XYZ file of C-alpha atoms in Angstrom:
672
model
C -21.625 5.329 32.657
C -21.832 8.712 31.064
C -25.104 7.795 29.467
C -26.383 6.580 32.794
C -25.918 10.132 34.058
C -27.543 11.896 31.478
C -30.585 9.814 31.645
C -30.686 10.431 35.677
C -30.208 14.260 34.827
C -33.057 14.242 32.162
C -35.314 12.033 34.130
C -34.945 14.035 37.281
C -34.555 17.777 35.962
C -37.223 19.280 33.632
C -36.520 22.352 31.375
C -37.546 24.979 33.800
C -35.447 23.208 36.738
C -32.637 22.727 34.637
C -32.426 26.683 33.746
C -32.972 27.588 37.388
C -29.887 25.349 38.369
C -27.604 26.602 35.979
C -28.266 30.220 36.512
C -27.808 29.630 40.470
C -24.666 27.447 39.779
C -23.584 30.472 37.144
C -23.756 33.092 40.009
C -22.333 30.930 42.809
C -19.472 29.031 41.458
C -17.162 31.869 40.248
C -17.700 33.903 43.602
C -16.631 30.501 45.607
C -13.816 29.981 43.618
C -12.683 33.807 42.961
C -13.425 35.386 46.400
C -10.961 33.284 48.483
C -8.291 33.842 45.857
C -8.915 37.614 45.910
C -8.696 38.007 49.472
C -5.901 36.118 49.837
C -4.076 38.353 47.024
C -5.246 41.444 49.164
C -3.883 40.233 52.318
C -0.617 39.478 50.694
C -0.388 43.096 49.243
C -1.505 44.655 52.357
C 1.100 43.064 54.505
C 3.864 43.690 52.214
C 2.995 47.719 51.970
C 2.555 47.806 55.663
C 6.085 46.431 56.024
C 7.212 48.690 53.579
C 5.670 51.737 55.061
C 7.163 50.749 58.583
C 10.536 50.293 57.029
C 10.276 53.890 55.722
C 9.103 55.178 59.215
C 12.211 53.341 61.013
C 14.963 54.719 58.480
C 13.383 58.357 59.191
C 13.621 57.803 62.670
C 16.575 55.923 63.625
C 19.288 58.290 62.482
C 18.220 60.922 65.180
C 18.010 58.409 67.783
C 21.395 56.850 67.164
C 22.961 60.296 67.619
C 21.008 61.654 70.664
C 21.220 58.381 72.612
C 25.207 58.364 72.131
C 25.380 61.841 72.877
C 23.252 61.238 76.128
C 20.879 64.046 74.627
C 17.503 63.234 75.923
C 16.092 66.846 74.694
C 17.015 65.507 71.263
C 15.511 62.382 71.662
C 12.177 63.713 72.680
C 12.360 66.199 69.662
C 12.924 63.153 67.124
C 10.133 61.430 68.863
C 7.653 64.123 68.444
C 8.441 64.830 65.101
C 7.791 60.892 63.975
C 4.834 61.100 65.945
C 3.185 63.424 63.319
C 2.599 60.568 60.827
C -0.986 59.909 60.915
C -0.006 55.906 60.964
C 2.020 56.430 64.229
C 0.128 56.124 67.440
C 3.074 55.554 70.094
C 6.816 55.462 69.819
C 8.678 54.072 72.946
C 12.567 54.191 73.265
C 14.575 51.806 75.325
C 18.147 51.779 76.384
C 20.525 48.814 77.286
C 20.759 49.852 80.906
C 16.883 49.634 81.722
C 14.067 47.649 80.732
C 11.819 50.724 81.233
C 11.317 53.001 78.383
C 13.894 55.562 78.241
C 11.203 57.713 76.404
C 7.557 57.128 75.518
C 5.231 59.351 73.668
C 1.969 58.697 72.020
C -1.706 59.910 70.817
C -5.296 58.859 71.053
C -6.141 55.947 68.720
C -8.285 56.926 65.915
C -12.002 55.514 65.952
C -12.488 52.419 63.514
C -8.314 52.311 62.989
C -8.685 48.355 64.144
C -6.009 46.325 65.320
C -2.649 48.179 65.730
C 0.633 46.914 64.759
C 3.879 46.661 67.060
C 7.036 47.099 65.255
C 10.611 47.074 66.983
C 13.970 47.813 65.699
C 17.626 48.102 67.390
C 19.304 51.400 67.808
C 23.177 50.647 67.014
C 25.890 53.254 66.620
C 29.450 52.400 65.671
C 28.872 48.933 66.014
C 27.599 49.388 70.007
C 24.046 48.523 70.756
C 22.528 51.617 72.378
C 18.975 50.160 73.038
C 15.757 49.951 70.611
C 12.620 51.808 69.653
C 8.999 50.344 69.555
C 6.497 51.797 66.906
C 2.907 51.068 67.560
C 1.103 51.817 64.410
C -2.019 51.528 62.348
C -2.440 48.602 60.191
C -4.015 50.507 56.932
C -5.662 47.472 55.658
C -9.179 48.348 55.782
C -8.962 51.148 52.994
C -6.951 48.801 50.320
C -9.503 46.167 51.031
C -12.167 48.755 49.994
C -10.332 49.904 46.886
C -9.318 46.449 45.864
C -13.116 45.025 46.438
C -14.171 48.218 44.470
C -11.825 47.414 41.863
C -12.050 43.770 41.258
C -15.589 43.832 42.165
C -17.365 45.154 39.180
C -15.626 43.071 36.681
C -16.582 40.154 38.910
C -20.144 41.330 38.558
C -19.814 41.413 34.874
C -18.127 37.856 34.624
C -20.854 36.529 36.765
C -23.594 38.123 34.400
C -21.715 36.387 31.087
C -21.456 33.003 32.836
C -25.073 33.159 33.893
C -26.589 34.389 30.471
C -24.065 31.832 28.881
C -25.334 28.835 30.900
C -28.606 29.740 30.593
C -28.549 29.678 26.717
C -26.313 26.504 27.178
C -29.381 24.900 28.992
C -31.768 26.421 26.581
C -29.659 24.971 23.426
C -29.357 21.563 25.149
C -32.771 21.020 26.073
C -34.745 22.982 23.554
C -33.066 24.240 20.678
C -30.901 21.487 19.952
C -34.201 18.851 20.046
C -35.964 20.934 18.071
C -33.263 21.229 15.596
C -33.069 17.214 15.411
C -36.547 16.854 14.862
C -36.918 19.540 11.872
C -34.061 17.774 10.515
C -35.805 14.189 11.028
C -38.868 15.637 9.287
C -37.109 16.670 6.180
C -35.304 13.624 6.044
C -38.786 11.742 6.087
C -40.255 14.231 3.555
C -37.423 13.621 1.267
C -38.159 9.533 1.880
C -34.551 9.286 3.382
C -35.793 6.913 5.850
C -32.619 4.882 6.887
C -31.224 7.124 9.479
C -33.273 7.153 12.812
C -32.061 9.365 15.655
C -32.009 8.005 19.102
C -34.514 9.422 21.424
C -35.103 9.005 24.949
C -38.870 9.215 26.388
C -38.197 11.693 29.077
C -39.599 14.854 27.687
C -41.978 15.932 24.941
C -39.373 16.127 22.457
C -37.962 12.663 23.054
C -41.428 11.274 22.761
C -42.226 13.413 19.667
C -39.016 12.164 18.058
C -39.925 8.236 19.007
C -43.279 8.788 17.265
C -41.214 10.181 14.075
C -38.811 7.275 14.292
C -41.912 4.455 14.357
C -43.523 6.515 11.433
C -40.106 6.476 9.472
C -40.061 2.879 10.112
C -43.244 2.008 8.541
C -42.767 4.458 5.445
C -39.614 2.529 4.925
C -41.380 -0.662 5.034
C -43.704 0.480 2.069
C -41.195 2.151 -0.094
C -38.007 0.358 0.384
C -38.571 -2.421 -1.789
C -39.903 -0.556 -4.757
C -37.385 2.525 -4.301
C -34.646 -0.150 -4.398
C -35.774 -1.702 -7.431
C -36.321 1.690 -9.320
C -33.030 3.031 -8.031
C -31.121 0.057 -9.281
C -32.782 -0.135 -12.700
C -32.253 3.482 -13.120
C -28.624 3.667 -12.083
C -27.737 0.443 -14.220
C -29.548 2.312 -17.270
C -28.250 5.596 -16.712
C -25.150 5.738 -14.911
C -21.622 4.247 -15.253
C -21.291 1.801 -12.170
C -17.365 2.042 -12.089
C -17.380 5.981 -11.712
C -20.922 6.994 -10.708
C -20.899 9.419 -13.519
C -23.941 9.434 -16.137
C -23.075 6.952 -18.954
C -23.529 7.870 -22.596
C -27.024 7.097 -22.665
C -27.719 9.316 -19.708
C -25.322 12.236 -21.160
C -27.303 11.788 -24.459
C -30.637 12.649 -22.926
C -29.176 15.697 -20.744
C -27.595 17.120 -23.947
C -30.827 16.458 -25.970
C -32.552 18.959 -23.290
C -29.587 21.022 -23.331
C -29.772 21.475 -27.116
C -33.318 22.149 -27.253
C -33.262 24.779 -24.523
C -30.294 26.713 -26.259
C -32.011 26.487 -29.509
C -34.949 28.122 -28.223
C -32.961 30.724 -26.344
C -30.208 31.203 -28.849
C -27.353 30.255 -26.332
C -24.348 28.528 -26.836
C -22.813 25.644 -24.919
C -19.891 23.755 -25.279
C -19.225 19.772 -25.752
C -15.584 18.537 -24.355
C -14.446 15.215 -25.588
C -11.630 14.111 -23.221
C -9.286 11.029 -23.339
C -6.556 9.904 -20.968
C -3.036 10.239 -22.586
C -0.983 7.000 -21.125
C -4.100 5.354 -19.614
C -3.243 2.212 -21.452
C 0.411 1.952 -20.392
C -1.125 2.397 -16.598
C -3.766 -0.553 -17.478
C -1.026 -2.809 -18.688
C 1.829 -2.150 -16.399
C -0.164 -1.706 -13.099
C -3.123 -3.845 -13.740
C -6.974 -3.438 -14.743
C -7.858 -3.010 -10.921
C -5.206 0.004 -10.572
C -6.870 1.536 -14.064
C -10.118 1.235 -12.718
C -9.092 3.070 -9.427
C -7.458 5.847 -12.023
C -10.677 6.078 -13.779
C -12.578 6.843 -10.468
C -10.153 9.514 -9.137
C -10.398 10.997 -12.545
C -14.297 10.981 -12.373
C -13.881 12.615 -8.779
C -11.347 15.512 -10.030
C -13.692 16.204 -12.858
C -16.567 16.751 -10.637
C -14.679 19.190 -8.510
C -13.146 20.961 -11.597
C -16.551 21.615 -13.331
C -19.127 24.252 -12.514
C -22.313 23.812 -11.417
C -24.089 24.130 -14.539
C -21.594 21.668 -16.487
C -22.358 18.194 -16.805
C -19.907 15.151 -17.089
C -20.083 11.561 -17.984
C -18.198 8.324 -19.210
C -18.262 7.615 -22.649
C -16.387 4.426 -22.351
C -12.960 3.109 -21.559
C -10.493 6.288 -20.775
C -12.934 8.636 -22.258
C -15.198 11.207 -20.834
C -17.344 13.667 -22.225
C -18.500 17.220 -20.556
C -21.464 19.207 -21.821
C -21.103 22.738 -20.374
C -23.712 25.363 -19.284
C -24.421 28.212 -21.237
C -21.129 30.039 -22.352
C -21.050 33.514 -23.918
C -17.645 33.239 -25.741
C -14.844 30.867 -26.595
C -12.862 31.985 -23.598
C -15.520 30.511 -21.392
C -14.901 27.257 -23.111
C -11.059 27.595 -22.732
C -11.517 27.891 -19.185
C -13.275 25.137 -18.401
C -10.828 23.195 -20.693
C -7.793 24.720 -18.809
C -9.548 23.657 -15.296
C -9.639 20.119 -16.401
C -6.213 19.897 -17.561
C -4.933 21.476 -14.350
C -7.365 19.190 -12.257
C -6.634 15.583 -14.062
C -2.863 16.200 -14.746
C -2.085 16.280 -11.298
C -0.227 13.207 -10.117
C -1.823 10.258 -8.523
C -0.671 7.822 -5.940
C -1.906 4.258 -6.990
C -0.238 0.963 -5.909
C 2.051 2.753 -3.923
C 3.855 4.511 -6.211
C 3.044 8.129 -8.411
C 1.339 7.780 -11.358
C 0.971 10.435 -14.442
C -1.960 10.791 -16.823
C -3.289 13.767 -18.706
C -5.972 14.740 -20.847
C -6.246 15.707 -24.472
C -9.221 17.567 -25.142
C -11.457 18.378 -27.926
C -13.784 21.246 -27.839
C -16.822 21.953 -30.034
C -19.453 24.692 -29.636
C -23.199 24.568 -30.279
C -24.786 25.206 -32.605
C -21.465 26.472 -34.484
C -19.686 23.008 -35.027
C -23.070 20.849 -34.665
C -26.681 21.289 -34.425
C -27.487 17.670 -32.811
C -25.343 15.680 -29.887
C -23.612 12.956 -32.304
C -22.204 15.710 -34.491
C -20.993 17.753 -31.899
C -19.427 14.539 -30.164
C -17.881 13.420 -33.321
C -16.446 16.715 -34.106
C -15.006 16.946 -30.528
C -13.723 13.494 -31.044
C -11.417 14.685 -34.218
C -10.603 17.907 -32.347
C -9.142 15.630 -29.591
C -7.205 13.956 -32.031
C -5.698 17.174 -33.123
C -4.634 17.983 -29.217
C -3.073 14.620 -29.121
C -1.099 15.449 -32.361
C -0.057 18.805 -30.637
C 1.868 16.815 -27.907
C -1.020 15.711 -25.803
C -2.212 17.331 -22.558
C -3.937 19.966 -24.466
C -7.318 21.051 -25.998
C -7.927 21.905 -29.474
C -11.261 23.602 -30.808
C -12.917 21.843 -33.808
C -12.223 23.324 -37.205
C -14.198 22.505 -40.624
C -10.752 20.824 -42.168
C -10.924 18.634 -39.066
C -13.548 16.525 -40.852
C -11.060 15.290 -43.392
C -8.424 14.483 -40.969
C -10.884 12.381 -38.954
C -11.602 10.463 -42.246
C -8.095 10.021 -42.600
C -7.546 8.923 -38.766
C -10.341 6.320 -39.161
C -8.714 5.022 -42.263
C -5.185 5.038 -40.346
C -7.022 3.139 -37.275
C -8.678 0.470 -39.662
C -5.449 -0.390 -41.493
C -2.844 0.187 -38.845
C -3.595 -2.959 -37.052
C -2.513 -5.051 -40.407
C 0.438 -2.892 -41.057
C 3.093 -5.039 -39.691
C 1.678 -8.547 -40.840
C 1.361 -6.497 -44.383
C 4.850 -5.683 -44.362
C 3.614 -2.147 -45.009
C 6.275 -0.479 -42.671
C 10.016 0.382 -43.813
C 12.940 2.347 -42.648
C 14.314 5.385 -44.393
C 17.946 6.681 -43.236
C 19.335 10.087 -43.027
C 23.020 10.671 -43.019
C 24.649 12.217 -40.137
C 27.697 14.601 -41.061
C 30.848 15.511 -39.251
C 31.126 19.135 -39.805
C 34.949 19.509 -39.748
C 35.448 17.119 -42.470
C 31.995 16.794 -44.501
C 32.064 13.309 -44.303
C 29.063 10.865 -43.172
C 29.874 9.413 -40.019
C 26.687 8.007 -38.885
C 23.074 7.188 -39.783
C 19.405 7.743 -38.354
C 16.899 5.319 -39.064
C 13.291 7.047 -39.546
C 9.978 5.056 -39.546
C 7.781 5.188 -42.381
C 4.433 3.680 -43.339
C 3.794 2.975 -47.236
C 0.065 3.333 -46.329
C -2.105 1.875 -49.359
C -4.423 4.705 -49.740
C -2.514 7.848 -48.235
C 0.831 7.184 -49.432
C 3.709 7.326 -47.475
C 3.238 8.477 -43.756
C 5.637 9.607 -41.367
C 5.010 8.855 -37.438
C 3.436 11.988 -36.509
C 0.402 10.740 -38.746
C -0.015 7.324 -36.871
C 2.121 6.782 -33.715
C -0.375 8.733 -31.508
C -2.961 6.239 -32.724
C -0.566 3.257 -32.329
C -0.389 4.153 -28.895
C -3.871 4.326 -28.273
C -3.964 0.699 -29.713
C -1.121 -0.940 -27.737
C 0.916 -1.232 -30.932
C 3.802 0.967 -29.733
C 5.801 -2.105 -28.427
C 5.468 -4.514 -31.490
C 6.131 -1.462 -34.113
C 9.056 -0.078 -31.966
C 10.649 -3.829 -31.752
C 10.254 -4.195 -35.402
C 12.104 -1.044 -36.008
C 15.032 -2.200 -33.800
C 15.148 -5.808 -35.834
C 14.909 -4.517 -38.959
C 17.904 -1.745 -38.418
C 19.895 -4.765 -37.248
C 19.006 -6.752 -40.334
C 19.524 -4.012 -42.735
C 23.305 -3.096 -40.972
C 23.708 -7.133 -41.347
C 22.893 -7.064 -44.968
C 24.943 -4.141 -45.806
C 27.991 -5.716 -43.940
C 27.304 -8.799 -45.912
C 27.501 -6.795 -49.418
C 30.844 -5.524 -48.258
C 29.687 -2.331 -47.087
C 31.817 -0.216 -44.341
C 29.297 -0.043 -41.777
C 28.796 3.611 -39.749
C 27.026 3.591 -36.383
C 23.158 3.573 -36.989
C 20.687 5.415 -34.426
C 16.853 4.177 -33.770
C 14.404 6.460 -31.938
C 12.680 4.728 -29.291
C 9.556 5.605 -27.651
C 8.545 6.472 -24.203
C 6.621 3.319 -23.804
C 9.483 1.003 -24.922
C 11.706 3.000 -22.464
C 9.334 2.192 -19.436
C 8.893 -1.253 -20.275
C 12.356 -2.310 -18.913
C 12.721 -4.954 -21.653
C 14.495 -2.367 -24.171
C 18.030 -3.308 -23.422
C 16.981 -7.115 -23.905
C 15.403 -6.412 -26.956
C 18.318 -4.791 -28.263
C 20.893 -7.457 -27.231
C 18.848 -10.126 -28.932
C 18.653 -8.155 -32.251
C 22.550 -7.478 -32.179
C 23.417 -10.984 -31.172
C 21.198 -12.474 -33.784
C 22.441 -10.433 -36.672
C 26.208 -10.222 -35.150
C 26.089 -6.469 -34.900
C 28.768 -4.658 -32.676
C 26.961 -2.685 -30.131
C 29.344 0.302 -30.951
C 27.619 0.263 -34.381
C 24.172 0.657 -32.599
C 22.844 3.468 -30.568
C 19.491 4.896 -29.710
C 17.648 8.240 -29.458
C 15.160 9.367 -27.053
C 13.302 12.747 -26.751
C 14.518 15.163 -23.778
C 10.862 15.624 -22.723
C 10.024 11.624 -22.602
C 13.248 11.059 -20.474
C 12.264 13.498 -17.693
C 8.876 11.445 -17.445
C 10.332 8.971 -14.827
C 13.828 10.229 -14.084
C 14.568 6.866 -11.678
C 13.303 4.521 -14.462
C 15.330 6.329 -17.088
C 18.658 5.885 -15.455
C 18.124 2.249 -14.491
C 17.260 1.785 -18.386
C 20.422 3.682 -19.567
C 22.492 2.060 -17.207
C 21.228 -1.599 -18.396
C 21.975 -0.160 -22.019
C 25.478 0.747 -21.125
C 26.079 -2.496 -19.511
C 25.564 -4.124 -23.090
C 27.366 -1.619 -24.899
C 24.661 0.655 -26.617
C 25.127 4.554 -26.613
C 22.380 6.736 -26.495
C 21.515 10.715 -27.475
C 19.036 12.958 -26.238
C 16.639 14.063 -29.145
C 15.153 17.440 -29.654
C 17.319 18.767 -26.774
C 16.415 22.339 -25.639
C 12.446 21.614 -26.050
C 12.371 19.718 -22.752
C 13.081 20.613 -19.178
C 16.028 18.516 -18.235
C 18.207 20.219 -15.801
C 22.211 20.107 -15.415
C 21.916 17.648 -12.540
C 19.817 15.113 -14.609
C 21.971 15.406 -17.636
C 24.921 14.497 -15.717
C 23.169 11.606 -13.879
C 21.956 10.340 -17.542
C 25.387 10.879 -19.138
C 24.102 10.805 -22.987
C 26.748 10.450 -25.566
C 25.153 13.023 -27.696
C 22.687 15.954 -27.549
C 20.834 16.609 -30.684
C 19.979 20.223 -31.013
C 16.118 20.630 -31.935
C 15.524 21.896 -35.417
C 13.354 24.829 -34.199
C 16.560 26.352 -32.803
C 18.868 25.862 -35.999
C 15.882 26.759 -38.641
C 16.385 30.591 -38.049
C 20.217 30.674 -37.101
C 22.545 33.025 -37.905
C 19.678 35.547 -38.457
C 17.414 35.118 -35.473
C 19.441 36.559 -32.207
C 17.455 34.161 -29.843
C 18.171 31.094 -31.729
C 21.840 31.852 -32.150
C 22.145 32.546 -28.377
C 20.285 29.101 -27.582
C 22.326 26.916 -30.048
C 25.527 28.630 -28.696
C 24.436 27.797 -24.957
C 23.689 24.311 -25.688
C 26.659 23.798 -27.537
C 28.965 25.366 -24.767
C 27.108 22.828 -22.134
C 27.963 19.855 -24.421
C 31.524 20.968 -24.346
C 31.558 21.547 -20.550
C 30.201 18.018 -20.269
C 32.433 16.230 -22.692
C 29.073 15.540 -24.728
C 29.047 15.453 -28.723
C 26.464 18.062 -30.228
C 24.412 17.008 -33.344
C 22.378 19.993 -35.097
C 19.147 18.969 -36.779
C 17.448 20.438 -39.646
C 20.363 21.885 -41.140
C 19.038 23.276 -44.654
C 21.042 25.967 -45.659
C 25.105 26.616 -45.964
C 24.890 29.947 -43.667
C 23.502 27.412 -40.961
C 26.397 24.879 -41.528
C 29.074 27.710 -41.507
C 27.459 28.835 -38.205
C 27.881 25.570 -36.533
C 31.229 25.056 -37.868
C 32.559 28.266 -36.736
C 30.817 27.551 -33.376
C 32.344 23.848 -33.000
C 29.481 21.806 -33.274
C 30.579 18.187 -34.034
C 27.992 16.826 -36.045
C 24.877 17.961 -38.044
C 22.116 16.408 -40.395
C 19.017 17.768 -42.485
C 18.018 18.347 -46.101
C 20.973 20.450 -46.729
C 23.228 17.319 -46.881
C 20.412 14.787 -47.874
C 16.731 14.122 -46.872
C 15.793 10.476 -45.342
C 16.394 8.110 -47.950
C 15.441 4.355 -48.712
C 18.392 1.758 -48.377
C 18.958 1.461 -51.892
C 19.033 5.228 -52.623
C 21.252 5.895 -49.282
C 23.644 3.475 -50.914
C 23.626 5.423 -54.188
C 24.043 8.509 -52.165
C 26.746 7.223 -50.296
C 28.714 5.928 -53.284
C 28.324 9.370 -54.874
C 29.858 11.047 -51.781
C 32.385 8.469 -50.838
C 35.279 10.431 -51.627
C 34.097 13.990 -51.390
C 32.881 16.051 -48.323
C 29.216 16.835 -48.254
C 29.124 20.563 -48.009
């Protein structure tokens, strides 16, 4: 219906007629609406004002009339009426008594010219409860002056309002019938010039603008027929050749071409730019646990966030998998590269909503600078990749600038990657064991199993050298399961040799904890080797426990259900709260070695260690101090009431045979 009305109006009214009609309506409509309301308001106010004046006049006259009529003092009545008659608005006064219908006294004056209709006001005269008569006043209405004032007061604003409305409506008509069509025609012409031929606005043939728009549509349709097939094929070929179809970002080929141009320009001008190699921490876990479709959506969202986080001069592309590369615009110093890396970390590290649940991934970033770290694209990317692995070693969710010594580290990483896949089948992994000492007695009361890799070329490696690679290659679960099985096998072997067993603690990774199969895996291992659950415990770092509190609690409860205790490792370096500790209910808190290293000399470390010990006592949790290396540290811990300790002061981690020799040597003596 609305469309039909618009068609009719456009057909009947031209531009000039439309503008005149809107101008007339702008003047008349406000007057027709406002003036009746104004007159009604003025009439109401005038009546109220007149009533108030008349009431005042009566109140001034009645007291004298009551007294004089009561005393039958006619002269007094005459005097009172004469005085009241001096009011310019009073034209006549008539006083009546109860005894006669004729006026007892009447006095008046000539009605002024132009005074308009008169108003008659009557009031009873009552004295001491007795009605003596009534008085009638004939007064002027006084409305004309009030109306003139009101019209003057409201008339000028009304004229202003009418003018504003008139201009507004004329402008509206001008915009509707002239400016807006011209704007649409301009946009349409620009789109045609840009070969954007798909969108054709709807035009009606009722004026020159509409007919011109229809002709442009026809031209656009013809051009589309000529270019559509060629353009579509060209776009498809270019996109597949140069862009990643999943994220829409430039692929490695396109990024290389763009980078070559940046290198040539920077070399000519002596400018610098940065290459940032980005790898997503935890992406493989998302892919494995939630499916590849969710992983693809995560990559799309990461790509969108990177576009927003970067500057206009920066370029981002997908290298492959969960790796992205950013080639920055010109930078003047390392601070600008730092700024870009920090923006990426902040943008990518925010939570994602995927498959109805929150998902967390973080970026590890390696940074190289042209020409300091390489003068060609391949070298810059290779060195940025090496720096990225250093960022992962630092704890992930971080960035690292490339340094020359990373080349050697990169070669070692390649060796680790190439041989880690076969380390399990070649039986290159082994467990070392470090005693945990009861501080009060100095005796060994527990052991911690620590993983080592006997690399054929690099020698004995700790997990810090290869676990990040294991995580990237999806080897965390098989390695972690081997550690649990080997620890149980070793305990069974010691038991079969007649050794007295002490509880053994095994470190587990965040990936194992999240898979919700940890309790089942441990239960199978202790049943297979007939190990008591009380002799087996696990350790989990504080920061890992806080990644997903609800999932952590579920796994902890499952472990408790089979009798397995657990300890919070590296306590004090994470961000757990008292509330979360109360919910986890760990059996032990292991004070991180960074706090123990400088006690009792460092006041801050002393206060932190004391606070953790007090916290453990208040929650009835055993405290274990890690990294004890000096008698002074041990004496401080003993004085502060720390229950357990481990470190090189007692023994380094030892292979099984050396551990048995150490235990035999210290069986009857406190280890102090």
